[in-house]
Short mmCIF file of C-alpha atoms and ligand atoms in Angstrom, two decimals:
data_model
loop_
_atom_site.label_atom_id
_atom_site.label_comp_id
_atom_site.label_asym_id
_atom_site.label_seq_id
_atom_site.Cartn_x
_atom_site.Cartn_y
_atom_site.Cartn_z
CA UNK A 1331 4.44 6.76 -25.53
CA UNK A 1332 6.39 4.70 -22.99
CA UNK A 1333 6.69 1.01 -23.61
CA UNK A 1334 5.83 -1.79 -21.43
CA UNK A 1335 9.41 -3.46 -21.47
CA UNK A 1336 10.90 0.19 -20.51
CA UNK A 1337 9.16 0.56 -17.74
CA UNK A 1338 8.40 -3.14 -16.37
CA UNK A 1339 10.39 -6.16 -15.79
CA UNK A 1340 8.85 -9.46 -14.27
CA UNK A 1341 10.51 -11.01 -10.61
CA UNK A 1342 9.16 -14.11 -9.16
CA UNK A 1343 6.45 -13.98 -11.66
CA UNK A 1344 5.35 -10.60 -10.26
CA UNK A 1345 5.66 -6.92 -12.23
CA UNK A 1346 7.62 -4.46 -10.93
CA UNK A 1347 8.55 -0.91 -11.97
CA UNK A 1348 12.43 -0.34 -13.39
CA UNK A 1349 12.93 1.94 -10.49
CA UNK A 1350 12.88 -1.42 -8.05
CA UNK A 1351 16.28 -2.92 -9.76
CA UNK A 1352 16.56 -7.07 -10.39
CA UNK A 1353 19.82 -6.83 -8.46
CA UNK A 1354 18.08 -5.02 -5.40
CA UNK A 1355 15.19 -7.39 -5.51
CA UNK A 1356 17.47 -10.19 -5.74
CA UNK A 1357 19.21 -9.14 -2.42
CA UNK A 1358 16.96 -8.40 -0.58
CA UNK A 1359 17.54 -11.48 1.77
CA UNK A 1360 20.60 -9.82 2.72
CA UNK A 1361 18.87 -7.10 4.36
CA UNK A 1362 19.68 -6.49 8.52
CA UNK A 1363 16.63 -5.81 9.97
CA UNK A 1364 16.30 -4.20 13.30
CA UNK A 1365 13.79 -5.30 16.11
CA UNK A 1366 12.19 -1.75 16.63
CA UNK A 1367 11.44 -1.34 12.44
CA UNK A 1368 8.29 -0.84 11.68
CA UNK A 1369 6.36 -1.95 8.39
CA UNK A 1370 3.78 -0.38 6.26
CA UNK A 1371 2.48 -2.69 3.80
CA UNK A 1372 -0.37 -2.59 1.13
CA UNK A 1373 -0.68 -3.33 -2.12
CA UNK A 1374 -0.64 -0.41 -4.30
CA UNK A 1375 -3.52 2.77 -4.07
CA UNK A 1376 -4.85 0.59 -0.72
CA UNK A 1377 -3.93 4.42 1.42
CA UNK A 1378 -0.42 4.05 1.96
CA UNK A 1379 0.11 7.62 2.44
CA UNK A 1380 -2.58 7.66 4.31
CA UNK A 1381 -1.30 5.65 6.94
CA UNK A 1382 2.13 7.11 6.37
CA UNK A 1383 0.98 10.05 7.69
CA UNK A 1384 -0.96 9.34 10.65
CA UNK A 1385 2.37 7.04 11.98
CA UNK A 1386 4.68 10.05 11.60
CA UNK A 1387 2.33 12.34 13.63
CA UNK A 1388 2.41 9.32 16.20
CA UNK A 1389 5.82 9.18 16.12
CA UNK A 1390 6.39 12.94 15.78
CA UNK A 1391 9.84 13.68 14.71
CA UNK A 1392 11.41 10.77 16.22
CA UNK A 1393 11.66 8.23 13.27
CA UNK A 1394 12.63 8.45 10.07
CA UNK A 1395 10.07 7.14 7.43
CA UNK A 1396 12.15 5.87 4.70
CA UNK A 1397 11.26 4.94 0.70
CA UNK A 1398 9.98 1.66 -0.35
CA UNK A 1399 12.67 -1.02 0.64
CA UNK A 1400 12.08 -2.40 -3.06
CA UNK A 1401 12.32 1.42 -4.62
CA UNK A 1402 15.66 1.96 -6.56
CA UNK A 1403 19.03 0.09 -6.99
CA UNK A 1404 20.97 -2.46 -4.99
CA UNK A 1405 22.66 0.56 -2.91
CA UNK A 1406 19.39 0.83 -1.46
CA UNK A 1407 20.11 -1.81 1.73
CA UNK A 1408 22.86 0.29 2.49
CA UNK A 1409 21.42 3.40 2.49
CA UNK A 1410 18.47 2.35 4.60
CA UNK A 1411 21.39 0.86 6.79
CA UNK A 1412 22.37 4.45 7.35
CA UNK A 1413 19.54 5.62 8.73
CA UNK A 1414 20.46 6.16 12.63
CA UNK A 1415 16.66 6.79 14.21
CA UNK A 1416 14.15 4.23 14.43
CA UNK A 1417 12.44 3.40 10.67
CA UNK A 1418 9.36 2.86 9.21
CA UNK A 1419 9.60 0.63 6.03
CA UNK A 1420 6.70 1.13 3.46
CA UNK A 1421 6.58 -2.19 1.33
CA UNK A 1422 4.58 -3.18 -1.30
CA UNK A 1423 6.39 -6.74 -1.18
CA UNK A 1424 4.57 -10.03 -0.98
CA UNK A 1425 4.97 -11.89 2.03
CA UNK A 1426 7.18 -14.30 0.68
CA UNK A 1427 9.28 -12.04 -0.89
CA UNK A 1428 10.27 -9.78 2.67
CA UNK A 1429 13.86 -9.70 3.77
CA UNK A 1430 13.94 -12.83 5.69
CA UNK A 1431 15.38 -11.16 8.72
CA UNK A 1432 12.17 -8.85 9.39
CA UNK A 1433 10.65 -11.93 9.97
CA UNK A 1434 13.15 -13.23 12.31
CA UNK A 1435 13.24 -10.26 14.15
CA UNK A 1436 9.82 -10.24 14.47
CA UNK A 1437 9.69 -6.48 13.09
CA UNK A 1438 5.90 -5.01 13.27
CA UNK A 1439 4.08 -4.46 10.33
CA UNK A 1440 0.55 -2.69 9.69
CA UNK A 1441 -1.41 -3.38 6.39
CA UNK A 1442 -3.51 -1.49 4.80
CA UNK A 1443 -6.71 -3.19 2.89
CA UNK A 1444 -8.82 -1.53 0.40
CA UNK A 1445 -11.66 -2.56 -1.08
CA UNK A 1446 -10.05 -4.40 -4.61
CA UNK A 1447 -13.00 -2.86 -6.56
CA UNK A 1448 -11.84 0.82 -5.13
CA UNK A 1449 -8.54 -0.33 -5.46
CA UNK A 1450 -8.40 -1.55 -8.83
CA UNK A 1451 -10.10 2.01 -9.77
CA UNK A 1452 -7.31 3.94 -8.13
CA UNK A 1453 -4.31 2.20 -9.77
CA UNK A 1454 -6.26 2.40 -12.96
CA UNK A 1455 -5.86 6.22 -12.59
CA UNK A 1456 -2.42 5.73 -11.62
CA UNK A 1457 -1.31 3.99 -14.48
CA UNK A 1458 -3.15 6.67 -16.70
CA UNK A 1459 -1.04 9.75 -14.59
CA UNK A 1460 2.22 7.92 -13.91
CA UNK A 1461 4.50 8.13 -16.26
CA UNK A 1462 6.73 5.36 -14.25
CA UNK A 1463 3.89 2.74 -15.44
CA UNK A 1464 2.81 1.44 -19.16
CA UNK A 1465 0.23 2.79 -21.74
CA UNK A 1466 -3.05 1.20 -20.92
CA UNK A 1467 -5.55 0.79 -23.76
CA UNK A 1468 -8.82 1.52 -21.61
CA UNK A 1469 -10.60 0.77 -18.70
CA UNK A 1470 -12.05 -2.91 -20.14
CA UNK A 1471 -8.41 -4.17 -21.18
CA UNK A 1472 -6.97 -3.20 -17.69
CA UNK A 1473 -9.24 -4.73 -15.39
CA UNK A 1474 -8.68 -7.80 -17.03
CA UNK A 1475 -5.06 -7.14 -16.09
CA UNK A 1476 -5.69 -6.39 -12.51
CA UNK A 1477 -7.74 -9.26 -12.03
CA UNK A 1478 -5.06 -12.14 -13.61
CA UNK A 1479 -2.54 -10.48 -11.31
CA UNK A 1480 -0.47 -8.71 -14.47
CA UNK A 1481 -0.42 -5.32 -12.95
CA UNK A 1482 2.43 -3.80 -11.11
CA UNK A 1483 2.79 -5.67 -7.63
CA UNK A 1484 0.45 -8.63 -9.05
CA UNK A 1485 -2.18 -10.40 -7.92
CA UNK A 1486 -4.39 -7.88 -5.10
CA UNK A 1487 -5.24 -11.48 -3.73
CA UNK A 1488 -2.08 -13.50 -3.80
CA UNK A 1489 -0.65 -10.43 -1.99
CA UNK A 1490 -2.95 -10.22 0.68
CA UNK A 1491 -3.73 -14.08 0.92
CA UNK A 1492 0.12 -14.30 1.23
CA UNK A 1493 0.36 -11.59 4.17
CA UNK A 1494 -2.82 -13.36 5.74
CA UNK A 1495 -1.10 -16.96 5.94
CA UNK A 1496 1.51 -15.81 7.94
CA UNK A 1497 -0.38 -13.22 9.86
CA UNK A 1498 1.31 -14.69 13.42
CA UNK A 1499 4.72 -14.93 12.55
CA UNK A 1500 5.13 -11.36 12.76
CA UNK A 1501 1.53 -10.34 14.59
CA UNK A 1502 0.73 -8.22 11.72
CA UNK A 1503 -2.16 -5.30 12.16
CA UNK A 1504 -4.40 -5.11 9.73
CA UNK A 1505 -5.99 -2.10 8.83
CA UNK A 1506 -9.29 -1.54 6.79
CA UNK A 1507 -9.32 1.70 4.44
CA UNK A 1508 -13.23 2.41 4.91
CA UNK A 1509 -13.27 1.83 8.19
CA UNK A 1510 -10.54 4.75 8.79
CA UNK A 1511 -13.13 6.45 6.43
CA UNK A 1512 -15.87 5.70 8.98
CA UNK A 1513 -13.87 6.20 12.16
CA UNK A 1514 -10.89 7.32 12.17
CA UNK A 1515 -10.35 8.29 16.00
CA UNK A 1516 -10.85 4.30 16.42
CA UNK A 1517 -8.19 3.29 13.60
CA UNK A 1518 -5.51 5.88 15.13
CA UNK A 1519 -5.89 4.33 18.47
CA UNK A 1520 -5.69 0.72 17.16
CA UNK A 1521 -2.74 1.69 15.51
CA UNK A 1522 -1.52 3.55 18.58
CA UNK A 1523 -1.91 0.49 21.06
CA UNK A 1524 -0.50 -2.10 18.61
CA UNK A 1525 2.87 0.27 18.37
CA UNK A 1526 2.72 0.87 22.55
CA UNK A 1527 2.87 4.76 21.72
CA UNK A 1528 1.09 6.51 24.54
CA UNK A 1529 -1.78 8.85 23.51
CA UNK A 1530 -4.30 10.79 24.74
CA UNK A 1531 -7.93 11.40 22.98
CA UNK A 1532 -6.77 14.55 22.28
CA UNK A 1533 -3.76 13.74 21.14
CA UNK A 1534 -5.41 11.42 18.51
CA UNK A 1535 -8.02 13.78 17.61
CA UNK A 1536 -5.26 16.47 16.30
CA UNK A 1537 -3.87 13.51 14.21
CA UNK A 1538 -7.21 13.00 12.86
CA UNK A 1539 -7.37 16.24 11.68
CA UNK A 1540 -4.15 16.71 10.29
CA UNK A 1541 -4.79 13.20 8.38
CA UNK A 1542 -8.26 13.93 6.54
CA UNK A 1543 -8.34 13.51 2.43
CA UNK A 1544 -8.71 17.29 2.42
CA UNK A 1545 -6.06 18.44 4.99
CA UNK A 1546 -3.53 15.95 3.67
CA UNK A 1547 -4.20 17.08 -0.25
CA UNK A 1548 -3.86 20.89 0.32
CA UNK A 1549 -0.46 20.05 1.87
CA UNK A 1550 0.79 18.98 -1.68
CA UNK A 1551 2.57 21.47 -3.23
CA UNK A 1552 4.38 22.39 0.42
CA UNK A 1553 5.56 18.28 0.86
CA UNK A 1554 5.71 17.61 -2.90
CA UNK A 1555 9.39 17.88 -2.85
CA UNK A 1556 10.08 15.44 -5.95
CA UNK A 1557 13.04 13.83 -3.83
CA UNK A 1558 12.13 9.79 -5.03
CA UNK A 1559 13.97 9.12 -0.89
CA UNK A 1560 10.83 10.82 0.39
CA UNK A 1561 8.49 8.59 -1.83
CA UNK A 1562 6.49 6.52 0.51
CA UNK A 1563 5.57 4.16 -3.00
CA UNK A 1564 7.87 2.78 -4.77
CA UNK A 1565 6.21 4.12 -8.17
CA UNK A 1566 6.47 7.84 -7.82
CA UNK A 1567 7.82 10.40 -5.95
CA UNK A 1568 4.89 12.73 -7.01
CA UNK A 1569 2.57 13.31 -4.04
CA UNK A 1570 0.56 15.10 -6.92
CA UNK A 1571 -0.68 11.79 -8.24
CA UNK A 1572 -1.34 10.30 -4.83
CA UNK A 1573 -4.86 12.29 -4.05
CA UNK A 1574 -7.23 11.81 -5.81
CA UNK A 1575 -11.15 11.54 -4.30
CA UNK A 1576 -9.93 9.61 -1.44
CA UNK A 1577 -13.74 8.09 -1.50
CA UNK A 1578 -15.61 4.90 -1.27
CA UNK A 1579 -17.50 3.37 -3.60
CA UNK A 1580 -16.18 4.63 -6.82
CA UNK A 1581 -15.91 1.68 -8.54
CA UNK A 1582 -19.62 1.98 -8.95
CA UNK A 1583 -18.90 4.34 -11.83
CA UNK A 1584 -16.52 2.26 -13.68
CA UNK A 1585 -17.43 -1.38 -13.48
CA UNK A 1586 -20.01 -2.50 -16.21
CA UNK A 1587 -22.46 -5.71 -14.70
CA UNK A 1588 -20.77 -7.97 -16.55
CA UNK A 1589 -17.31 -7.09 -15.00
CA UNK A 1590 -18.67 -6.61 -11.49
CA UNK A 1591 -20.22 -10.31 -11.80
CA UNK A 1592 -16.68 -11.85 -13.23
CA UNK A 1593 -14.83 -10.03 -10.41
CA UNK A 1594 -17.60 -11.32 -7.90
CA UNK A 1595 -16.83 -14.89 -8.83
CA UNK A 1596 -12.78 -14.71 -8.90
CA UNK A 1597 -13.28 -12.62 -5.45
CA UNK A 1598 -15.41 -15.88 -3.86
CA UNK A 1599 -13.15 -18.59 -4.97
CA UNK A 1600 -10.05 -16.53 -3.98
CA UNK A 1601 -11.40 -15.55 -0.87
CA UNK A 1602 -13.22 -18.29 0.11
CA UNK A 1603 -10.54 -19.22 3.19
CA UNK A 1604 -9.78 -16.29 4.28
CA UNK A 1605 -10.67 -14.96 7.28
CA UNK A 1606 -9.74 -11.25 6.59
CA UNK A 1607 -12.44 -11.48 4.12
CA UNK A 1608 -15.28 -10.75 6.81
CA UNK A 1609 -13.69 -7.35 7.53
CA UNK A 1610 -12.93 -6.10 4.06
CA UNK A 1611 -15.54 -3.82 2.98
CA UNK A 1612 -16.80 -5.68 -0.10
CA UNK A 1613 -19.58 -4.38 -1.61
CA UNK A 1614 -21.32 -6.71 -4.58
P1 LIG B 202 -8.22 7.36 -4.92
O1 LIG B 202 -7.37 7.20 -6.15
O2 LIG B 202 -9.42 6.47 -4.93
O3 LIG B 202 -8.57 8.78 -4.65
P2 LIG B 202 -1.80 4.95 -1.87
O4 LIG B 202 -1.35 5.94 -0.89
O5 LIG B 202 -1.69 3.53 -1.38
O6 LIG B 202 -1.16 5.16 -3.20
O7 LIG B 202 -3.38 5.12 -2.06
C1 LIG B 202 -3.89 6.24 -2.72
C2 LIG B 202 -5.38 6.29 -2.50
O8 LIG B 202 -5.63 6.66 -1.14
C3 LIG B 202 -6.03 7.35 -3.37
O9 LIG B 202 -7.34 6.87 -3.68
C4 LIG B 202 -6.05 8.55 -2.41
O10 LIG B 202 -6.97 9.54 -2.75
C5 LIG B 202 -6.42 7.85 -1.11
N1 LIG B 202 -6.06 8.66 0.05
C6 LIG B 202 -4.88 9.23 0.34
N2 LIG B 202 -4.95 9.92 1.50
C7 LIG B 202 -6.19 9.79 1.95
C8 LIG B 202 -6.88 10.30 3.11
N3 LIG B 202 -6.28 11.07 3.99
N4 LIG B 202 -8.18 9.95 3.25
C9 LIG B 202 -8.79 9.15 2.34
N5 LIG B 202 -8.20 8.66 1.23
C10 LIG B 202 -6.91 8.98 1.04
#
């Protein structure tokens, strides 16, 4: 059974996996930025891969999508340094904790939001499948983690509310998982205008269907490579462990009244400023 202090260390007050090293973290204010990177941020099981996909079939072959900046050692800003085409950078980073010079260079950067409830149910899966995160104990004893922030990336709300404040600095997109669910034709072309790529409708309707849960989960096996550089999070390199039900609402079968009451009340007084909050697709 893998122990917690093998697997986790704490940064900045925030867990991380061992595959993101101290050293790396610790430079990553040393990173060069270039003006045409791109950014995909979410906190973890928000559809990273999701959106990973639909910007490479924007792109087509013409960028390179890289790992998670924060995934591996401190040879990692070098490597990414290497990369000669344009790159996307997935990040599961805090806003206050992003290379400095993305933010000087005004880099773009989508993010992804999930419902937290949804959210919280996903990377309660993941820790149960991963076997780069802890033993859990049950369902009860983790949600308790999720919501003080002890789970790997921390706090769901510290990390948005940190992206949020400083939404203009780098004129971030944000992107809302159900409503990709709902429509994604609309989504793709958001994301399409905000990265001035060109597209027709039925351009963006092949991407759609290339991009569905089912399309993207029978591809598996052929993309499941197990090469940790092609890992778009930094917590595995399994694409096996990445598709699940892709659905919405599934909390629904986890949380008891009790819980969905205490998470109500932490989600109003967290939440309470934001202005995000009137898009996310909270359900009570
Ligand atoms: P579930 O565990 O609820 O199924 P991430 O990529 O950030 O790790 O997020 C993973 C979650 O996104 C998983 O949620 C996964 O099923 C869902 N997902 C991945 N691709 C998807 C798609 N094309 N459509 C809908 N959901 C998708």
């Amino acid at each position: 059974m893998s122990q917690q202090s093998d697997l986790i260390h704490i940064f900045n007050g925030i867990p991380f996996t061992t595959r993101s090293s101290a050293e790396l973290l610790r430079s990553l204010d040393s990173f060069q930025a270039r003006e045409d990177d791109v950014l995909l941020v979410s906190y973890p099981k928000s559809g990273t891969h999701w959106l990973a996909e639909i910007l490479k079939h924007l792109y087509s072959s013409k960028v390179s999508l890289t790992s998670a900046i924060e995934f591996g050692d401190v040879s990692k800003l070098e490597d990414l340094n290497k990369v000669t085409t344009k790159r996307i950078i997935p990040t599961h980073l805090s806003y206050d904790m992003l290379p400095k010079d993305f933010k000087a260079k005004k880099c773009k950067a989508i993010y992804i939001i999930r419902n937290p409830k949804d959210t919280a149910v996903s990377l309660y899966h993941y820790y149960r499948d991963n076997p780069h995160l802890p033993t859990i104990e049950g369902w009860s004893t983790y949600l308790d983690m999720f919501l003080q922030g002890e789970v790997v990336c921390g706090s769901w709300f510290d990390h948005l509310l940190s992206w949020e404040e400083h939404r203009n600095e780098m004129g971030t997109l944000f992107l809302y998982f159900e409503a990709m669910k709902k429509d994604l034709f609309q989504s793709v072309r958001r994301i399409s205008n905000y990265l001035g790529i060109n597209m027709s409708d039925a351009e963006i309707q092949e991407i759609c269907k290339k991009t569905t849960f089912s399309e993207m989960k029978s591809n598996v096996e052929k993309e499941n490579n197990g090469d940790p550089n092609h890992t778009v999070c930094a917590l595995t390199a399994s694409r096996k462990l990445i598709f699940r039900k892709g659905t919405v609402g599934d909390w629904k079968q986890y949380f008891s009244n009790k819980q969905n009451r205490v998470f109500d009340e932490l989600y109003r007084t967290k939440m309470d400023a934001s202005s995000l909050a009137k898009h996310i697709h909270y359900e009570n």
